[in-house]
Amino acid sequence: TNDPDMTPRIELRGNEETGIFGLVVAGVPTEYGDKYISSHLEPFRKEVDGVPTGRLCYDIVVPGLNKHLVLKYLLRCGLIARGAAISIADSPGGNDVGLTDQHENGIPFISVCGNMDSVPLRLHDCHVGMNHTGSGAFFKHLIQADEERSVSLNALTLHKVARLSARARKDIEQPK
């Protein structure tokens, strides 16, 4: 069903013309998905992979099909450049893991995951948290730094992004 009020539910998402589909189990807390869905998918690991997509969803997709393909495509076509792009998402250990692949290679990943336990250690310096609130706080500091010319949007190093993330975290922890 596509009825957002019905949970839990199973959604089939994809493109009928290409025949490429993904299965989404919505309304299932990640802890239960990890325990029950992943274990039931184990015999089918070569055909499908299950990853949490947030607090209440689980994606079941073809192994290797994740967001790193988008980054590779954008880089290959010259639509983005290392040092002039960032990734920001809320599930670095789940369906957004592909966006973290380039974290140390010129496209820093900012985590806005609500739970620090779900953030891989190598991403902790760029963790803001609080989903939408964290995203807004990060972009506020990025824009401010650009306007002050303390950061160039064409030279976004991991160190600079970590500093901006720390400022955003501080804003969230101590609202004004």
mmCIF file of C-alpha atoms in Angstrom:
data_model
loop_
_atom_site.group_PDB
_atom_site.id
_atom_site.type_symbol
_atom_site.label_atom_id
_atom_site.label_comp_id
_atom_site.label_asym_id
_atom_site.label_seq_id
_atom_site.Cartn_x
_atom_site.Cartn_y
_atom_site.Cartn_z
ATOM 1 C CA THR A 1 0.000 0.000 0.000
ATOM 2 C CA ASN A 2 1.013 3.630 -0.396
ATOM 3 C CA ASP A 3 -1.278 4.754 2.445
ATOM 4 C CA PRO A 4 1.114 6.535 4.861
ATOM 5 C CA ASP A 5 -1.360 6.104 7.715
ATOM 6 C CA MET A 6 -1.169 2.310 7.549
ATOM 7 C CA THR A 7 1.736 0.837 9.501
ATOM 8 C CA PRO A 8 3.445 -1.473 9.323
ATOM 9 C CA ARG A 9 3.140 -1.712 5.552
ATOM 10 C CA ILE A 10 5.082 -3.063 2.592
ATOM 11 C CA GLU A 11 5.654 -0.778 -0.392
ATOM 12 C CA LEU A 12 6.956 -1.803 -3.791
ATOM 13 C CA ARG A 13 8.885 1.133 -5.252
ATOM 14 C CA GLY A 14 10.436 1.265 -8.660
ATOM 15 C CA ASN A 15 10.016 1.668 -12.366
ATOM 16 C CA GLU A 16 7.723 -0.608 -14.331
ATOM 17 C CA GLU A 17 9.482 0.181 -17.636
ATOM 18 C CA THR A 18 12.914 -0.896 -16.380
ATOM 19 C CA GLY A 19 11.636 -3.621 -14.117
ATOM 20 C CA ILE A 20 13.859 -2.361 -11.294
ATOM 21 C CA PHE A 21 12.049 -2.376 -7.984
ATOM 22 C CA GLY A 22 12.836 -2.121 -4.322
ATOM 23 C CA LEU A 23 10.778 -3.352 -1.441
ATOM 24 C CA VAL A 24 10.295 -1.091 1.572
ATOM 25 C CA VAL A 25 8.977 -2.317 4.888
ATOM 26 C CA ALA A 26 7.645 0.810 6.604
ATOM 27 C CA GLY A 27 6.542 1.287 10.180
ATOM 28 C CA VAL A 28 8.959 -1.240 11.652
ATOM 29 C CA PRO A 29 11.449 0.084 14.239
ATOM 30 C CA THR A 30 15.038 -0.515 13.130
ATOM 31 C CA GLU A 31 15.788 -2.750 16.116
ATOM 32 C CA TYR A 32 13.052 -5.173 15.003
ATOM 33 C CA GLY A 33 14.078 -4.945 11.360
ATOM 34 C CA ASP A 34 17.646 -5.824 12.298
ATOM 35 C CA LYS A 35 16.458 -8.729 14.399
ATOM 36 C CA TYR A 36 13.705 -10.179 12.229
ATOM 37 C CA ILE A 37 13.949 -8.934 8.640
ATOM 38 C CA SER A 38 17.721 -9.279 8.248
ATOM 39 C CA SER A 39 17.776 -12.770 9.699
ATOM 40 C CA HIS A 40 15.031 -13.918 7.316
ATOM 41 C CA LEU A 41 16.895 -12.455 4.339
ATOM 42 C CA GLU A 42 20.122 -14.314 5.157
ATOM 43 C CA PRO A 43 19.410 -17.272 2.803
ATOM 44 C CA PHE A 44 18.866 -14.761 -0.042
ATOM 45 C CA ARG A 45 21.986 -12.578 0.533
ATOM 46 C CA LYS A 46 23.178 -13.004 -3.056
ATOM 47 C CA GLU A 47 19.862 -11.692 -4.415
ATOM 48 C CA VAL A 48 18.748 -9.082 -1.862
ATOM 49 C CA ASP A 49 20.095 -6.970 0.945
ATOM 50 C CA GLY A 50 18.169 -5.384 3.808
ATOM 51 C CA VAL A 51 19.249 -2.063 5.295
ATOM 52 C CA PRO A 52 17.564 0.321 7.740
ATOM 53 C CA THR A 53 16.499 3.592 6.118
ATOM 54 C CA GLY A 54 15.782 5.529 9.270
ATOM 55 C CA ARG A 55 13.949 4.929 12.484
ATOM 56 C CA LEU A 56 10.939 3.103 11.045
ATOM 57 C CA CYS A 57 11.764 1.772 7.580
ATOM 58 C CA TYR A 58 13.753 -1.025 6.049
ATOM 59 C CA ASP A 59 14.847 -1.210 2.390
ATOM 60 C CA ILE A 60 15.185 -4.549 0.647
ATOM 61 C CA VAL A 61 17.258 -4.016 -2.505
ATOM 62 C CA VAL A 62 19.695 -5.670 -4.903
ATOM 63 C CA PRO A 63 23.108 -5.979 -3.150
ATOM 64 C CA GLY A 64 25.423 -3.124 -4.068
ATOM 65 C CA LEU A 65 22.552 -0.886 -5.143
ATOM 66 C CA ASN A 66 23.002 2.135 -2.939
ATOM 67 C CA LYS A 67 23.594 5.857 -3.058
ATOM 68 C CA HIS A 68 27.315 5.578 -3.825
ATOM 69 C CA LEU A 69 26.284 4.946 -7.430
ATOM 70 C CA VAL A 70 24.755 8.423 -7.546
ATOM 71 C CA LEU A 71 27.948 10.015 -6.213
ATOM 72 C CA LYS A 72 30.097 8.102 -8.707
ATOM 73 C CA TYR A 73 27.834 9.158 -11.574
ATOM 74 C CA LEU A 74 27.814 12.836 -10.546
ATOM 75 C CA LEU A 75 31.612 12.819 -10.180
ATOM 76 C CA ARG A 76 32.188 10.980 -13.475
ATOM 77 C CA CYS A 77 29.951 13.420 -15.386
ATOM 78 C CA GLY A 78 31.579 16.447 -13.766
ATOM 79 C CA LEU A 79 28.310 17.558 -12.192
ATOM 80 C CA ILE A 80 29.987 17.749 -8.782
ATOM 81 C CA ALA A 81 33.622 18.052 -7.758
ATOM 82 C CA ARG A 82 35.587 16.920 -4.746
ATOM 83 C CA GLY A 83 35.932 19.812 -2.333
ATOM 84 C CA ALA A 84 32.826 21.504 -3.724
ATOM 85 C CA ALA A 85 30.201 19.034 -2.526
ATOM 86 C CA ILE A 86 28.983 17.445 0.686
ATOM 87 C CA SER A 87 26.610 14.624 1.548
ATOM 88 C CA ILE A 88 24.115 15.031 4.354
ATOM 89 C CA ALA A 89 21.739 12.310 5.521
ATOM 90 C CA ASP A 90 20.261 10.570 8.546
ATOM 91 C CA SER A 91 21.177 6.914 8.146
ATOM 92 C CA PRO A 92 24.968 6.567 7.708
ATOM 93 C CA GLY A 93 24.909 2.947 8.834
ATOM 94 C CA GLY A 94 21.827 2.089 6.765
ATOM 95 C CA ASN A 95 20.576 3.150 3.362
ATOM 96 C CA ASP A 96 22.838 6.242 3.307
ATOM 97 C CA VAL A 97 26.041 4.236 3.761
ATOM 98 C CA GLY A 98 26.896 4.749 0.089
ATOM 99 C CA LEU A 99 27.077 8.501 0.658
ATOM 100 C CA THR A 100 29.794 7.962 3.269
ATOM 101 C CA ASP A 101 32.170 6.249 0.800
ATOM 102 C CA GLN A 102 33.767 9.532 -0.261
ATOM 103 C CA HIS A 103 33.902 11.074 3.240
ATOM 104 C CA GLU A 104 37.712 11.037 3.408
ATOM 105 C CA ASN A 105 38.085 11.674 -0.347
ATOM 106 C CA GLY A 106 36.737 15.183 -0.847
ATOM 107 C CA ILE A 107 32.990 14.798 -0.274
ATOM 108 C CA PRO A 108 32.486 14.986 3.488
ATOM 109 C CA PHE A 109 29.412 13.293 4.954
ATOM 110 C CA ILE A 110 27.414 15.187 7.583
ATOM 111 C CA SER A 111 25.364 12.878 9.764
ATOM 112 C CA VAL A 112 22.022 14.160 11.009
ATOM 113 C CA CYS A 113 21.142 10.761 12.445
ATOM 114 C CA GLY A 114 19.054 10.981 15.585
ATOM 115 C CA ASN A 115 21.074 8.295 17.360
ATOM 116 C CA MET A 116 24.859 8.627 17.727
ATOM 117 C CA ASP A 117 25.116 4.839 18.268
ATOM 118 C CA SER A 118 24.121 4.394 14.601
ATOM 119 C CA VAL A 119 26.951 6.640 13.351
ATOM 120 C CA PRO A 120 30.222 4.915 12.390
ATOM 121 C CA LEU A 121 33.181 6.166 14.462
ATOM 122 C CA ARG A 122 34.978 7.661 11.447
ATOM 123 C CA LEU A 123 32.005 10.030 10.953
ATOM 124 C CA HIS A 124 31.672 11.255 14.550
ATOM 125 C CA ASP A 125 33.461 14.578 13.920
ATOM 126 C CA CYS A 126 30.884 15.468 11.277
ATOM 127 C CA HIS A 127 27.845 14.300 13.242
ATOM 128 C CA VAL A 128 25.263 16.982 13.996
ATOM 129 C CA GLY A 129 22.171 14.913 14.782
ATOM 130 C CA MET A 130 18.536 15.988 15.074
ATOM 131 C CA ASN A 131 17.587 15.290 11.432
ATOM 132 C CA HIS A 132 15.911 18.416 9.963
ATOM 133 C CA THR A 133 16.986 20.649 12.846
ATOM 134 C CA GLY A 134 20.577 19.476 12.476
ATOM 135 C CA SER A 135 20.515 19.980 8.707
ATOM 136 C CA GLY A 136 19.239 23.517 9.155
ATOM 137 C CA ALA A 137 21.855 24.310 11.804
ATOM 138 C CA PHE A 138 24.657 22.974 9.587
ATOM 139 C CA PHE A 139 23.542 24.938 6.519
ATOM 140 C CA LYS A 140 23.129 28.086 8.632
ATOM 141 C CA HIS A 141 26.800 27.852 9.613
ATOM 142 C CA LEU A 142 27.923 26.911 6.093
ATOM 143 C CA ILE A 143 26.166 29.945 4.586
ATOM 144 C CA GLN A 144 27.421 32.213 7.355
ATOM 145 C CA ALA A 145 31.006 31.005 6.845
ATOM 146 C CA ASP A 146 30.705 31.542 3.088
ATOM 147 C CA GLU A 147 29.354 35.067 3.583
ATOM 148 C CA GLU A 148 32.188 35.833 6.006
ATOM 149 C CA ARG A 149 34.589 34.283 3.472
ATOM 150 C CA SER A 150 36.026 32.010 6.159
ATOM 151 C CA VAL A 151 35.062 28.988 4.043
ATOM 152 C CA SER A 152 35.039 28.679 0.273
ATOM 153 C CA LEU A 153 32.236 26.536 -1.103
ATOM 154 C CA ASN A 154 34.770 25.266 -3.652
ATOM 155 C CA ALA A 155 37.248 24.157 -0.975
ATOM 156 C CA LEU A 156 35.228 22.198 1.586
ATOM 157 C CA THR A 157 37.795 20.105 3.414
ATOM 158 C CA LEU A 158 36.924 17.465 5.964
ATOM 159 C CA HIS A 159 38.486 19.639 8.674
ATOM 160 C CA LYS A 160 36.372 22.671 7.737
ATOM 161 C CA VAL A 161 33.190 20.619 7.569
ATOM 162 C CA ALA A 162 33.965 19.067 10.979
ATOM 163 C CA ARG A 163 34.333 22.592 12.454
ATOM 164 C CA LEU A 164 30.994 23.661 10.965
ATOM 165 C CA SER A 165 29.381 20.456 12.256
ATOM 166 C CA ALA A 166 30.690 21.182 15.771
ATOM 167 C CA ARG A 167 29.177 24.678 15.648
ATOM 168 C CA ALA A 168 25.846 23.272 14.480
ATOM 169 C CA ARG A 169 25.933 20.647 17.273
ATOM 170 C CA LYS A 170 26.570 23.387 19.802
ATOM 171 C CA ASP A 171 23.572 25.366 18.509
ATOM 172 C CA ILE A 172 21.342 22.351 18.919
ATOM 173 C CA GLU A 173 22.661 21.442 22.375
ATOM 174 C CA GLN A 174 22.355 25.021 23.637
ATOM 175 C CA PRO A 175 19.449 26.683 21.818
ATOM 176 C CA LYS A 176 19.483 30.465 21.963
#
